[in-house]
Amino acid sequence: MIRKTHPELGDPAAGNGILSRRVFLEGTLVVGATGAGLSCGSAEPLAVQPWMKVPGPGFAGYGQPSPFESKVVKVFPPPPNPPGVGASRTPLHMLEGMITPSGLHFERSHSGVPEIDPDQHRLVIHGLVKRPLVFTVEALSRYPMQSRIAFIECGGNSLALNAPQAQPLNVAAIHGLLGCSEWTGVRLSTLLDEAGIEPEARWVIAEGADAAAMSRSIPLTKAMDDALLCLYQNGERVRPSNGYPVRLLLPGFEGNMNVKWLRRLKLTAGPAMTKDETSKYTILLKDEKAWQFVFPIEVKSVITRPSPGLALRGPGFYEISGLAWSGNGSIRQVDVSADGGRSWAPAALQGPILPKAPVRFRTAWQWNGGPAVLQSRATDDTGMVQPTRAQFAAERGFRGVYHYNAIASWRIDEMGEASNVYA
Ligand SMILES: Nc1nc2c(c(=O)[nH]1)N[C@H]1C(S)=C(S)[C@@H](COP(=O)(O)O)O[C@H]1N2
Ligand SMILES: [Mo]
């Protein structure tokens, strides 16, 4: 039963128990709003636990998570895949905030992780430039640097939702090819200015130093705009799996274009039509047409909690929380529904709200113990709104493989279990 000691906050903002976001914006009164205190037990003197009776162990050179958090790991299919080919996925449902810890940042590699000696590594800039340049990692580190928080999302993320029947998968399995770091490095424009761009140059071909020599064609406009040659990730050197010692960051562009282990940038008049942009990353539409060179990730969101595997423990107050992001700009609004999209209420957005970075959204929900279908719908500052599954299908069909960004649904059953459904 809901005891509304604070009528305004406790009043539903949308059907099936969605409460006003003021519960978060005003930062108080969860109990007043919902009548649901969540504390446990009595406030009698607490037991003195064994860890208070002797000093703990000493220091470590590199910190590790608590052993009690050993389930918070990336997920990936077991062999027989060729080693290193495929992806590991971020357990988004076990994380909070907007930053992905480096050790949990998803990894998509076409030919494993090369073990690169930074002293041996070279980056060359050539092609339609006045002065071809070769850099050591040490030389790159001496240029002025910049930091920015940006997501990387594989173009194939959420591909599982193209399946005709909803699969029994969780957040990581469906949406886990998404990560966000604070990246630090040298602006590509700084180095291209030094190399001197020839007037015919329109594209930059970026090549990695992995066995796949993965390569993509990048518009020169993007290279000169906000492209970053990243040396650091979340304050430390980029992890080997994410591109050590230097990776290209193209904020907002599909993951594949963010070439890891970067060794070569060639300026050209046209795109190179590399294997990686012709055999893959072309979006098949429902008719005979296809889209090639679809660079930015379209506006998207996912509810990370509640979600499959994180069962609700009885009726009462819950926070619905998730991430929203857009490769075209900043998130302006996220709406949340608990009745499968019949009614919506705006979620509280947690700052900082940065362009091409995920935003954490939060909605207060009073679960009545009955069935519910949770959805989130993001809008970005270009005005693009996340489509419903039906709208997405009407435009693209489900053969496209890449850039699936339709509204996703979690069904909550009477036991409080969540599952992937199409609604
Ligand atoms: N050299 C190289 N760069 C690469 C890849 C690769 O296999 N080789 N994979 C790409 C793909 S498909 C994606 S989605 C992103 C993933 O970045 P991450 O592994 O750091 O999460 O890197 C891209 N850059
Ligand atoms: Mo990817």
mmCIF file of N, CA and C in Angstrom, residues 56 70 89-90 139 207 236 245 273 313 327 360-361 404:
data_model
loop_
_atom_site.group_PDB
_atom_site.id
_atom_site.type_symbol
_atom_site.label_atom_id
_atom_site.label_comp_id
_atom_site.label_asym_id
_atom_site.label_seq_id
_atom_site.Cartn_x
_atom_site.Cartn_y
_atom_site.Cartn_z
ATOM 1 N N GLY A 56 44.282 -5.385 8.571
ATOM 2 C CA GLY A 56 44.194 -6.021 7.258
ATOM 3 C C GLY A 56 45.552 -6.103 6.598
ATOM 4 N N SER A 70 33.506 -10.798 -7.719
ATOM 5 C CA SER A 70 34.121 -11.596 -8.786
ATOM 6 C C SER A 70 33.164 -11.920 -9.926
ATOM 7 N N ARG A 89 31.911 -8.622 -23.741
ATOM 8 C CA ARG A 89 30.866 -7.624 -23.543
ATOM 9 C C ARG A 89 30.867 -7.056 -22.129
ATOM 10 N N THR A 90 30.587 -5.772 -22.041
ATOM 11 C CA THR A 90 30.557 -5.076 -20.750
ATOM 12 C C THR A 90 29.311 -5.464 -19.959
ATOM 13 N N ALA A 139 57.360 10.489 -29.027
ATOM 14 C CA ALA A 139 57.196 11.786 -29.699
ATOM 15 C C ALA A 139 55.742 12.253 -29.620
ATOM 16 N N GLU A 207 44.776 2.645 -40.386
ATOM 17 C CA GLU A 207 45.119 1.224 -40.363
ATOM 18 C C GLU A 207 45.693 0.836 -39.008
ATOM 19 N N GLU A 236 45.080 6.138 -17.198
ATOM 20 C CA GLU A 236 46.267 5.296 -17.381
ATOM 21 C C GLU A 236 46.413 5.011 -18.874
ATOM 22 N N PRO A 245 49.578 0.930 -28.097
ATOM 23 C CA PRO A 245 49.822 2.146 -27.323
ATOM 24 C C PRO A 245 49.072 3.378 -27.834
ATOM 25 N N MET A 273 37.586 1.808 -49.713
ATOM 26 C CA MET A 273 36.765 0.597 -49.852
ATOM 27 C C MET A 273 37.513 -0.618 -49.298
ATOM 28 N N ARG A 313 12.754 -7.716 -5.400
ATOM 29 C CA ARG A 313 12.456 -8.474 -4.175
ATOM 30 C C ARG A 313 11.172 -7.971 -3.551
ATOM 31 N N GLY A 327 25.401 9.497 -30.971
ATOM 32 C CA GLY A 327 26.615 9.877 -31.681
ATOM 33 C C GLY A 327 26.474 11.188 -32.420
ATOM 34 N N ARG A 360 23.477 8.937 -17.568
ATOM 35 C CA ARG A 360 22.747 8.075 -16.639
ATOM 36 C C ARG A 360 21.377 8.700 -16.389
ATOM 37 N N PHE A 361 20.307 7.927 -16.588
ATOM 38 C CA PHE A 361 18.970 8.427 -16.249
ATOM 39 C C PHE A 361 18.384 7.598 -15.114
ATOM 40 N N TYR A 404 21.287 -1.055 -34.730
ATOM 41 C CA TYR A 404 19.939 -1.271 -34.179
ATOM 42 C C TYR A 404 19.769 -0.357 -32.976
#
